[in-house]
XYZ file of C-alpha atoms in Angstrom:
304
model
C 2.448 -12.413 -51.990
C 0.490 -15.301 -50.468
C 1.764 -15.747 -46.930
C 0.982 -19.479 -46.756
C 2.896 -20.191 -49.999
C 5.809 -18.095 -48.744
C 5.931 -20.100 -45.505
C 5.809 -23.428 -47.416
C 8.646 -22.418 -49.788
C 10.685 -21.219 -46.845
C 9.998 -24.486 -45.002
C 11.105 -26.531 -48.052
C 14.299 -24.509 -48.355
C 15.034 -25.001 -44.661
C 14.301 -28.721 -45.043
C 16.682 -29.073 -48.013
C 19.349 -27.134 -46.144
C 19.007 -29.359 -43.079
C 19.187 -32.624 -45.058
C 21.768 -31.397 -47.558
C 23.955 -34.570 -47.417
C 21.017 -36.823 -48.374
C 19.998 -34.522 -51.204
C 23.564 -34.589 -52.554
C 23.709 -38.393 -52.347
C 20.412 -38.835 -54.168
C 21.571 -36.351 -56.807
C 25.061 -37.829 -57.266
C 23.928 -41.431 -57.770
C 22.141 -40.769 -61.130
C 25.098 -38.707 -62.349
C 27.450 -41.514 -61.409
C 25.327 -44.054 -63.292
C 25.220 -41.893 -66.429
C 28.986 -41.470 -66.388
C 29.479 -45.206 -65.843
C 27.256 -46.060 -68.842
C 28.846 -43.417 -71.022
C 32.327 -44.756 -70.423
C 31.168 -48.393 -70.873
C 31.946 -49.405 -67.319
C 31.351 -53.192 -67.039
C 27.872 -54.243 -65.850
C 26.321 -50.753 -66.225
C 26.256 -50.872 -70.076
C 24.978 -54.455 -70.238
C 21.457 -53.653 -68.968
C 18.823 -53.076 -71.604
C 16.708 -49.999 -72.009
C 13.746 -51.647 -70.307
C 15.877 -52.512 -67.304
C 17.159 -48.989 -67.038
C 13.652 -47.619 -67.431
C 12.487 -49.850 -64.598
C 15.455 -48.790 -62.479
C 14.894 -45.089 -63.000
C 11.218 -45.428 -62.352
C 11.817 -47.217 -59.104
C 14.723 -45.026 -58.113
C 13.079 -41.704 -58.777
C 9.807 -42.873 -57.235
C 11.606 -44.066 -54.108
C 13.670 -40.890 -53.917
C 10.607 -38.700 -54.237
C 8.613 -40.735 -51.689
C 11.547 -40.776 -49.302
C 11.928 -36.994 -49.606
C 8.219 -36.373 -49.142
C 8.040 -38.739 -46.166
C 11.101 -37.176 -44.577
C 9.718 -33.665 -45.180
C 6.313 -34.535 -43.693
C 7.964 -36.203 -40.711
C 10.244 -33.238 -40.142
C 7.347 -30.803 -40.344
C 5.250 -32.909 -37.965
C 8.084 -33.026 -35.429
C 8.391 -29.242 -35.614
C 4.642 -28.808 -35.158
C 4.683 -31.156 -32.175
C 7.622 -29.297 -30.698
C 5.880 -25.949 -31.221
C 2.641 -27.255 -29.703
C 4.507 -28.685 -26.700
C 6.317 -25.379 -26.210
C 3.005 -23.504 -26.340
C 1.457 -25.917 -23.840
C 4.428 -25.522 -21.502
C 4.189 -21.742 -21.762
C 0.447 -21.894 -21.161
C 0.950 -24.073 -18.082
C 3.673 -21.736 -16.850
C 1.438 -18.695 -17.347
C -1.445 -20.402 -15.551
C 0.808 -21.403 -12.651
C 2.197 -17.877 -12.405
C -1.319 -16.439 -12.510
C -2.527 -18.840 -9.817
C 0.453 -17.999 -7.607
C -0.108 -14.278 -8.112
C -3.833 -14.663 -7.472
C -3.171 -16.634 -4.299
C -0.655 -14.039 -3.134
C -3.071 -11.199 -3.877
C -5.887 -12.988 -2.053
C -3.690 -13.314 1.011
C -2.612 -9.681 0.730
C -6.222 -8.543 0.412
C -7.167 -10.629 3.442
C -4.463 -8.843 5.448
C -5.544 -5.452 4.104
C -9.192 -6.024 4.972
C -8.277 -7.215 8.470
C -6.210 -4.058 8.926
C -9.085 -1.973 7.544
C -11.436 -3.517 10.110
C -9.023 -2.440 12.869
C -8.844 1.040 11.343
C -12.641 1.245 11.282
C -12.849 0.344 14.970
C -10.264 2.903 16.113
C -11.818 5.630 13.931
C -15.205 5.005 15.552
C -13.699 5.163 19.047
C -11.765 8.280 18.097
C -14.906 10.028 16.903
C -16.657 9.163 20.165
C -13.668 10.480 22.145
C -14.213 13.928 20.598
C -17.140 15.014 22.770
C -17.767 18.754 23.046
C -20.573 18.219 25.529
C -18.224 16.474 27.973
C -15.831 19.419 27.790
C -18.640 21.920 28.377
C -19.984 19.873 31.313
C -16.513 19.813 32.860
C -16.171 23.589 32.420
C -19.361 24.124 34.453
C -17.650 22.606 37.512
C -15.618 24.816 39.860
C -11.958 24.590 38.644
C -10.771 24.463 42.247
C -12.656 21.267 43.068
C -11.463 17.682 42.834
C -14.580 16.809 40.815
C -13.412 19.147 38.068
C -9.936 17.611 38.110
C -11.318 14.051 37.983
C -13.609 14.858 35.063
C -10.860 16.483 32.988
C -8.393 13.699 33.833
C -10.883 11.082 32.598
C -11.328 12.941 29.307
C -7.553 13.173 28.833
C -7.097 9.461 29.589
C -9.852 8.513 27.123
C -8.391 10.595 24.299
C -4.812 9.469 25.000
C -5.819 5.801 24.877
C -7.814 6.283 21.673
C -5.025 8.332 20.112
C -2.464 5.658 20.982
C -4.548 2.907 19.344
C -5.169 5.052 16.263
C -1.444 5.779 16.032
C -0.596 2.060 16.234
C -3.057 1.031 13.519
C -2.103 3.853 11.158
C 1.642 3.342 11.535
C 1.269 -0.408 10.977
C 0.309 0.556 7.433
C 3.052 3.053 6.564
C 1.431 4.068 3.276
C -1.197 6.215 5.014
C 0.761 7.654 7.946
C 1.537 10.875 6.065
C -1.671 11.295 4.092
C -3.591 14.571 4.281
C -6.520 12.966 6.124
C -4.310 11.440 8.842
C -2.426 14.717 9.309
C -5.718 16.573 9.638
C -6.994 14.049 12.195
C -3.735 14.430 14.137
C -4.284 18.187 14.173
C -7.759 17.687 15.652
C -6.291 15.383 18.319
C -3.581 17.919 19.194
C -6.128 20.702 19.560
C -8.428 18.581 21.711
C -5.652 17.273 23.975
C -4.092 20.731 24.346
C -7.454 22.128 25.484
C -7.937 19.358 28.042
C -4.327 19.718 29.228
C -4.788 23.479 29.655
C -7.982 22.879 31.644
C -6.033 20.503 33.872
C -3.133 22.977 34.216
C -5.626 25.664 35.200
C -6.887 23.498 38.060
C -3.345 22.844 39.292
C -2.503 26.533 39.135
C -5.723 27.493 40.910
C -4.909 25.104 43.766
C -1.351 26.479 43.934
C -2.658 30.056 43.883
C -5.094 29.359 46.705
C -2.371 27.760 48.836
C -0.038 30.718 48.345
C -2.790 33.198 49.131
C -3.317 31.404 52.456
C 0.420 31.379 53.242
C 0.929 34.251 55.686
C 4.718 33.963 55.505
C 4.812 35.050 51.841
C 5.027 38.762 51.122
C 2.907 40.262 48.293
C 6.040 40.781 46.190
C 7.180 37.195 46.747
C 3.670 35.985 46.010
C 3.581 37.707 42.595
C 7.153 36.674 41.767
C 6.605 33.032 42.676
C 3.359 32.814 40.712
C 4.918 34.359 37.625
C 8.001 32.154 37.879
C 5.802 29.082 38.131
C 3.742 30.110 35.079
C 6.834 30.761 32.940
C 8.498 27.496 33.936
C 5.334 25.527 33.105
C 5.000 27.313 29.786
C 8.508 26.234 28.769
C 7.713 22.532 29.260
C 4.164 22.700 27.940
C 2.855 19.559 26.200
C 1.757 19.688 22.568
C 3.770 22.778 21.546
C 2.211 22.569 18.048
C -0.815 24.441 19.436
C 0.238 27.952 20.403
C -2.972 30.033 20.378
C -4.852 30.839 23.602
C -2.812 28.476 25.738
C -3.478 28.650 29.459
C -0.119 30.126 30.532
C -0.357 32.962 27.999
C -3.890 33.717 29.153
C -2.732 33.797 32.787
C 0.149 36.153 32.021
C -2.165 38.414 30.028
C -4.658 38.643 32.906
C -4.542 39.133 36.647
C -2.855 35.806 37.353
C -2.651 36.576 41.065
C -6.422 36.993 41.353
C -8.301 33.757 42.091
C -11.442 35.284 40.583
C -9.729 35.454 37.167
C -9.569 31.627 36.947
C -13.201 31.305 35.818
C -12.710 33.971 33.137
C -9.653 32.178 31.757
C -11.554 28.889 31.747
C -14.257 30.486 29.613
C -11.586 31.719 27.203
C -10.217 28.190 26.940
C -13.616 26.696 26.135
C -13.936 28.888 23.044
C -11.315 26.637 21.425
C -13.974 23.920 21.061
C -14.777 25.584 17.738
C -11.391 24.383 16.444
C -12.644 20.812 16.243
C -16.160 20.909 14.801
C -17.657 17.435 15.053
C -19.042 17.555 11.497
C -15.562 18.170 10.113
C -14.046 15.496 12.341
C -16.650 12.972 11.180
C -16.225 13.880 7.501
C -12.442 13.509 7.724
C -12.645 10.106 9.410
C -15.285 8.919 6.911
C -13.155 10.110 3.988
C -10.148 8.212 5.336
C -12.170 5.002 5.694
C -13.636 5.267 2.184
C -10.223 5.839 0.648
C -8.571 2.921 2.470
C -11.459 0.518 1.753
C -11.179 1.338 -1.947
C -7.443 0.579 -1.852
C -7.967 -2.703 0.008
C -10.570 -3.988 -2.461
C -8.568 -2.861 -5.520
C -5.771 -5.398 -4.961
C -7.547 -8.006 -7.129
C -8.636 -7.236 -10.704
C -12.305 -6.229 -10.952
C -12.477 -6.496 -7.153
C -12.559 -10.319 -7.345
């Protein structure tokens, strides 16, 4: 079936249904006239055949023209209405698109600003992981103030960098629990636990030296007090997530009352540097930055 013809027939039927009263009136008038002439109603049977022919010609022509005109007008109104509706929908869609685009542009601007902050803290964090600084500090006598100052500076630097990294990451909650961030946090824990243990070792060495010089303390009291101190410090040890080769376990496993054992324990601590290889740290930070930059630039279609 021809679709266009089907639509036209359907339109005509709908038109006739809508203007049903007019169609009935135009149909009833000729019937009424025929009945009036048939029953010799005055006036109607007095007109001649030529008059009736003229009447019917004019009547039918007018009726047809009126119907066609009304049909065309009705169809034009519908077309105008349909076109206006389409234009309104088009304008609505364009407005919605513009609002969404504007919102996405603003969101991308915020994301890129946050990414710039993330890039800065990741760079500082990478620089804070410095194996050479740890090794240089380990070459200093653990009993000296120079050793303590050097280790304290390294702890302060990492704590500050870690705090800033934590703030930036947690501002964007979608990445706080990602694998990369968790891995970076593990590196930070290992690094800070090593520096903390180096600092604890200095404090214990100073305490041990003072007790060794205290003539009022018996050998039994000396051993008991040192062991009690080590156990109490172990119970409140920072960063409990790292449990291997911690300073208090190393002291208990060695001659913790011998000042000469301090250097040996320090060397055991330094072996933990292998837990945070700089290549792996750098690769993890780079992977995090690549992933987050891709997300930030994917907010707009086709990266627009």
